[in-house]
GROMACS .gro file of C-alpha atoms in nm:
model
  252
    1ASP     CA    1  -1.403  -3.539  -6.042
    2GLY     CA    2  -1.740  -3.629  -6.244
    3VAL     CA    3  -2.099  -3.378  -6.322
    4THR     CA    4  -2.041  -3.071  -6.123
    5GLU     CA    5  -2.318  -2.902  -6.089
    6VAL     CA    6  -2.320  -2.564  -5.839
    7LEU     CA    7  -2.559  -2.516  -5.640
    8ALA     CA    8  -2.486  -2.156  -5.477
    9HIS     CA    9  -2.311  -1.918  -5.701
   10HIS     CA   10  -2.040  -1.675  -5.522
   11SER     CA   11  -2.264  -1.347  -5.762
   12GLU     CA   12  -2.650  -1.439  -5.664
   13SER     CA   13  -2.861  -1.372  -5.312
   14LEU     CA   14  -3.000  -1.727  -5.234
   15ARG     CA   15  -3.322  -1.593  -4.993
   16ASP     CA   16  -3.333  -1.992  -4.904
   17LYS     CA   17  -3.201  -2.344  -5.101
   18PHE     CA   18  -3.276  -2.632  -4.960
   19VAL     CA   19  -3.181  -2.970  -5.155
   20GLU     CA   20  -3.305  -3.328  -4.971
   21VAL     CA   21  -3.105  -3.621  -4.985
   22PRO     CA   22  -3.083  -3.969  -4.823
   23CYS     CA   23  -3.043  -3.988  -4.445
   24SER     CA   24  -2.733  -4.258  -4.470
   25GLU     CA   25  -2.694  -4.528  -4.210
   26ASP     CA   26  -2.468  -4.338  -4.013
   27TYR     CA   27  -2.672  -4.222  -3.756
   28ASP     CA   28  -2.817  -4.590  -3.650
   29SER     CA   29  -2.457  -4.666  -3.454
   30HIS     CA   30  -2.513  -4.359  -3.218
   31ARG     CA   31  -2.787  -4.334  -2.947
   32ARG     CA   32  -3.102  -4.150  -3.104
   33PHE     CA   33  -3.285  -3.828  -2.990
   34GLU     CA   34  -3.627  -3.805  -3.073
   35GLY     CA   35  -3.687  -3.502  -3.191
   36CYS     CA   36  -3.334  -3.406  -3.256
   37THR     CA   37  -3.131  -3.722  -3.497
   38PRO     CA   38  -3.198  -3.640  -3.846
   39ARG     CA   39  -3.491  -3.843  -4.035
   40LYS     CA   40  -3.465  -3.584  -4.230
   41CYS     CA   41  -3.136  -3.550  -4.478
   42GLY     CA   42  -2.964  -3.264  -4.674
   43ARG     CA   43  -2.767  -3.014  -4.741
   44GLY     CA   44  -2.894  -2.663  -4.739
   45VAL     CA   45  -2.815  -2.238  -4.852
   46THR     CA   46  -2.870  -1.929  -4.732
   47ASP     CA   47  -2.737  -1.574  -4.801
   48ALA     CA   48  -3.051  -1.451  -4.552
   49VAL     CA   49  -2.909  -1.535  -4.162
   50ILE     CA   50  -2.638  -1.331  -4.114
   51THR     CA   51  -2.546  -0.933  -4.301
   52ARG     CA   52  -2.248  -0.937  -4.488
   53ASP     CA   53  -2.151  -0.628  -4.283
   54GLU     CA   54  -2.155  -0.873  -3.979
   55ALA     CA   55  -1.995  -1.150  -4.191
   56GLU     CA   56  -1.706  -0.877  -4.231
   57ARG     CA   57  -1.711  -0.791  -3.816
   58ILE     CA   58  -1.674  -1.216  -3.751
   59ARG     CA   59  -1.448  -1.171  -3.964
   60ARG     CA   60  -1.199  -0.899  -3.775
   61ILE     CA   61  -1.275  -1.086  -3.458
   62ALA     CA   62  -1.072  -1.389  -3.659
   63GLU     CA   63  -0.783  -1.153  -3.788
   64ARG     CA   64  -0.730  -1.048  -3.540
   65GLY     CA   65  -0.712  -1.355  -3.295
   66LEU     CA   66  -0.483  -1.563  -3.558
   67SER     CA   67  -0.230  -1.217  -3.590
   68LEU     CA   68  -0.130  -1.435  -3.230
   69GLY     CA   69  -0.052  -1.684  -3.405
   70GLY     CA   70  -0.104  -1.902  -3.742
   71SER     CA   71   0.017  -2.259  -3.901
   72ASP     CA   72   0.349  -2.289  -4.121
   73GLY     CA   73   0.179  -2.412  -4.363
   74GLY     CA   74  -0.142  -2.281  -4.547
   75ALA     CA   75  -0.486  -2.370  -4.252
   76SER     CA   76  -0.522  -2.219  -3.988
   77ILE     CA   77  -0.768  -2.285  -3.674
   78LEU     CA   78  -0.882  -2.039  -3.428
   79ASP     CA   79  -1.107  -2.265  -3.161
   80LEU     CA   80  -1.289  -1.933  -2.928
   81HIS     CA   81  -1.508  -2.191  -2.663
   82SER     CA   82  -1.181  -2.386  -2.652
   83GLY     CA   83  -0.839  -2.150  -2.712
   84ALA     CA   84  -0.671  -2.358  -2.979
   85LEU     CA   85  -0.493  -2.159  -3.162
   86SER     CA   86  -0.225  -2.288  -3.449
   87LEU     CA   87   0.110  -2.134  -3.387
   88GLY     CA   88   0.358  -2.282  -3.651
   89LYS     CA   89   0.367  -2.658  -3.661
   90HIS     CA   90   0.147  -2.676  -3.308
   91PHE     CA   91  -0.178  -2.600  -3.143
   92VAL     CA   92  -0.110  -2.372  -2.826
   93ASN     CA   93  -0.449  -2.247  -2.555
   94LEU     CA   94  -0.526  -1.929  -2.694
   95TYR     CA   95  -0.644  -1.810  -2.318
   96ARG     CA   96  -0.348  -2.043  -2.072
   97TYR     CA   97  -0.078  -1.822  -2.374
   98PHE     CA   98  -0.150  -1.461  -2.354
   99GLY     CA   99  -0.405  -1.432  -1.999
  100ASP     CA  100  -0.503  -1.124  -1.904
  101LYS     CA  101  -0.369  -0.985  -2.235
  102ILE     CA  102  -0.642  -1.145  -2.471
  103GLN     CA  103  -0.865  -0.825  -2.364
  104ASP     CA  104  -0.636  -0.590  -2.535
  105VAL     CA  105  -0.816  -0.813  -2.903
  106PHE     CA  106  -1.074  -0.884  -2.821
  107THR     CA  107  -1.406  -0.776  -2.657
  108GLU     CA  108  -1.764  -0.841  -2.496
  109GLU     CA  109  -1.937  -0.709  -2.823
  110ASP     CA  110  -1.686  -0.940  -3.019
  111PHE     CA  111  -1.789  -1.256  -2.825
  112ALA     CA  112  -2.179  -1.125  -2.741
  113LEU     CA  113  -2.172  -1.064  -3.169
  114TYR     CA  114  -2.043  -1.418  -3.206
  115ARG     CA  115  -2.392  -1.581  -2.982
  116ASP     CA  116  -2.564  -1.367  -3.201
  117VAL     CA  117  -2.478  -1.504  -3.512
  118ARG     CA  118  -2.474  -1.936  -3.377
  119GLN     CA  119  -2.821  -1.888  -3.219
  120ARG     CA  120  -2.974  -1.757  -3.556
  121ILE     CA  121  -2.782  -2.006  -3.786
  122GLN     CA  122  -2.909  -2.272  -3.501
  123GLN     CA  123  -3.238  -2.229  -3.600
  124ARG     CA  124  -3.229  -2.163  -3.945
  125ILE     CA  125  -3.108  -2.557  -3.915
  126ALA     CA  126  -3.366  -2.652  -3.656
  127GLN     CA  127  -3.638  -2.500  -3.903
  128ALA     CA  128  -3.523  -2.671  -4.250
  129PHE     CA  129  -3.517  -3.054  -4.050
  130GLY     CA  130  -3.899  -2.991  -3.874
  131ILE     CA  131  -3.609  -2.996  -3.551
  132SER     CA  132  -3.678  -2.786  -3.190
  133SER     CA  133  -3.371  -2.545  -3.214
  134ALA     CA  134  -3.334  -2.664  -2.814
  135SER     CA  135  -3.285  -3.026  -2.869
  136MET     CA  136  -2.957  -2.892  -3.051
  137TYR     CA  137  -2.705  -2.866  -2.866
  138LEU     CA  138  -2.320  -2.709  -3.001
  139THR     CA  139  -2.088  -2.939  -3.020
  140LYS     CA  140  -1.722  -2.980  -3.067
  141PRO     CA  141  -1.524  -2.797  -3.295
  142THR     CA  142  -1.629  -2.482  -3.384
  143PHE     CA  143  -1.370  -2.281  -3.478
  144PHE     CA  144  -1.261  -2.022  -3.749
  145SER     CA  145  -1.060  -2.134  -4.011
  146ARG     CA  146  -0.793  -1.898  -4.272
  147ILE     CA  147  -0.646  -2.062  -4.551
  148ASN     CA  148  -0.406  -2.037  -4.810
  149ASN     CA  149  -0.222  -2.121  -5.065
  150THR     CA  150   0.082  -2.165  -4.806
  151GLU     CA  151   0.157  -2.508  -4.887
  152ALA     CA  152   0.134  -2.805  -4.626
  153LYS     CA  153   0.359  -2.858  -4.323
  154THR     CA  154   0.151  -3.127  -4.115
  155THR     CA  155  -0.107  -3.355  -4.164
  156HIS     CA  156  -0.331  -3.044  -4.018
  157ASP     CA  157  -0.347  -2.823  -4.259
  158GLU     CA  158  -0.393  -3.086  -4.565
  159TYR     CA  159  -0.752  -2.995  -4.532
  160TRP     CA  160  -0.792  -3.089  -4.871
  161HIS     CA  161  -0.964  -3.462  -4.847
  162PRO     CA  162  -1.241  -3.558  -4.852
  163HIS     CA  163  -1.445  -3.695  -4.508
  164VAL     CA  164  -1.751  -3.721  -4.306
  165ASP     CA  165  -1.791  -3.558  -4.010
  166LYS     CA  166  -1.986  -3.790  -3.763
  167VAL     CA  167  -1.797  -4.046  -3.850
  168THR     CA  168  -1.466  -3.819  -3.769
  169TYR     CA  169  -1.601  -3.709  -3.492
  170GLY     CA  170  -1.855  -3.852  -3.351
  171SER     CA  171  -2.054  -3.591  -3.155
  172PHE     CA  172  -2.128  -3.415  -3.526
  173ASP     CA  173  -2.517  -3.342  -3.609
  174TYR     CA  174  -2.561  -3.069  -3.785
  175THR     CA  175  -2.284  -2.926  -3.932
  176SER     CA  176  -2.245  -2.472  -4.052
  177LEU     CA  177  -2.022  -2.320  -4.245
  178LEU     CA  178  -2.060  -1.921  -4.216
  179TYR     CA  179  -1.796  -1.766  -4.564
  180LEU     CA  180  -1.625  -1.520  -4.430
  181SER     CA  181  -1.507  -1.397  -4.789
  182ASP     CA  182  -1.594  -1.403  -5.144
  183TYR     CA  183  -1.460  -1.619  -5.384
  184THR     CA  184  -1.337  -1.515  -5.683
  185GLU     CA  185  -1.298  -1.164  -5.493
  186ASP     CA  186  -1.073  -1.313  -5.208
  187PHE     CA  187  -0.960  -1.569  -5.272
  188GLY     CA  188  -0.977  -1.850  -5.555
  189GLY     CA  189  -1.013  -2.212  -5.574
  190GLY     CA  190  -1.160  -2.336  -5.283
  191ARG     CA  191  -1.572  -2.421  -5.311
  192PHE     CA  192  -1.730  -2.624  -5.070
  193VAL     CA  193  -1.794  -3.029  -5.232
  194PHE     CA  194  -2.044  -3.240  -5.194
  195MET     CA  195  -1.989  -3.598  -5.324
  196ASP     CA  196  -2.227  -3.707  -5.490
  197ALA     CA  197  -2.169  -4.073  -5.687
  198GLY     CA  198  -2.154  -3.983  -6.037
  199SER     CA  199  -2.169  -3.646  -5.945
  200ASN     CA  200  -2.010  -3.272  -5.764
  201LYS     CA  201  -2.221  -3.040  -5.644
  202THR     CA  202  -2.011  -2.662  -5.542
  203VAL     CA  203  -2.087  -2.387  -5.312
  204GLU     CA  204  -1.915  -2.158  -5.417
  205PRO     CA  205  -1.848  -1.869  -5.095
  206ARG     CA  206  -1.962  -1.566  -5.011
  207ALA     CA  207  -1.961  -1.352  -4.686
  208GLY     CA  208  -2.198  -1.370  -4.427
  209ARG     CA  209  -2.352  -1.716  -4.717
  210VAL     CA  210  -2.435  -1.953  -4.472
  211SER     CA  211  -2.349  -2.300  -4.623
  212PHE     CA  212  -2.532  -2.621  -4.385
  213PHE     CA  213  -2.634  -2.969  -4.424
  214THR     CA  214  -2.707  -3.318  -4.190
  215SER     CA  215  -2.336  -3.469  -4.112
  216GLY     CA  216  -2.369  -3.808  -4.259
  217SER     CA  217  -2.222  -3.989  -4.512
  218GLU     CA  218  -2.535  -3.875  -4.690
  219ASN     CA  219  -2.311  -3.587  -4.719
  220LEU     CA  220  -1.943  -3.675  -4.821
  221HIS     CA  221  -1.740  -3.381  -4.845
  222ARG     CA  222  -1.425  -3.140  -4.920
  223VAL     CA  223  -1.252  -2.856  -4.992
  224GLU     CA  224  -1.062  -2.756  -5.242
  225LYS     CA  225  -0.646  -2.630  -5.301
  226VAL     CA  226  -0.735  -2.224  -5.201
  227HIS     CA  227  -0.563  -2.072  -5.422
  228TRP     CA  228  -0.482  -1.746  -5.388
  229GLY     CA  229  -0.534  -1.469  -5.188
  230THR     CA  230  -0.668  -1.665  -4.784
  231ARG     CA  231  -1.040  -1.841  -4.704
  232TYR     CA  232  -1.232  -1.715  -4.406
  233ALA     CA  233  -1.532  -1.955  -4.260
  234ILE     CA  234  -1.619  -2.058  -3.940
  235THR     CA  235  -1.735  -2.392  -3.866
  236ILE     CA  236  -1.972  -2.462  -3.623
  237SER     CA  237  -2.148  -2.795  -3.551
  238PHE     CA  238  -2.411  -2.911  -3.327
  239THR     CA  239  -2.504  -3.228  -3.154
  240CYS     CA  240  -2.859  -3.405  -3.105
  241ASN     CA  241  -2.664  -3.556  -2.798
  242PRO     CA  242  -2.588  -3.328  -2.446
  243ASP     CA  243  -2.306  -3.518  -2.275
  244HIS     CA  244  -2.116  -3.371  -2.596
  245GLY     CA  245  -2.251  -2.980  -2.572
  246ILE     CA  246  -2.069  -2.727  -2.520
  247GLY     CA  247  -2.114  -2.366  -2.433
  248ASP     CA  248  -2.076  -2.045  -2.547
  249PRO     CA  249  -1.727  -1.902  -2.474
  250VAL     CA  250  -1.722  -1.609  -2.268
  251LEU     CA  251  -1.466  -1.388  -2.231
  252MET     CA  252  -1.211  -1.409  -1.928
   0.00000   0.00000   0.00000
């Protein structure tokens, strides 16, 4: 794996850390949106946008939703926007599958907190990259993940492969992760790894920590396999293309 440098230790509380990296050419093959499409690329970590208490409340939303399903393998997904929920080896639409019972699982306050947290992360990313928050749109997939050390049963469970978000999803311009559990306390393994030529830069998850980065090949990354415990996070992704924008989830 080459040399590993820890960008953010789980034991430290970082106000703001930002590392600029040269942009890849990935954005050139997509329509450019002035004032939003990355001209400055990089990666940032902050523990000062979301509190640990808020992260715990958000994790409880994920736990309640995922308790309705869960993958047979080690990685389960809950997408409040589309309703996608891992169930066995497949996905179901949470809203269609459970109907009115959803009102017993989530509250309006849950969705209000989710929206508020998403907006703060969006503003932080805009500030770091010198763009207007209003020119960014939430895009899909934006989802909760719960990862444990159960053996993979389908390709959906194989979360550890190196990938580039812009290549994988197309619409992504900025990616963020909000961690909802603590490395070494709640789980082992599961660190986030930026794979640079000749060295790796790792982010150790910590509840309330936001890691964000431009989505092109300049930020090739992977997640280490989780060896024990349970790792919760939410991936929140943004696009500059309004055609690929999605709305915040609403409680039916």
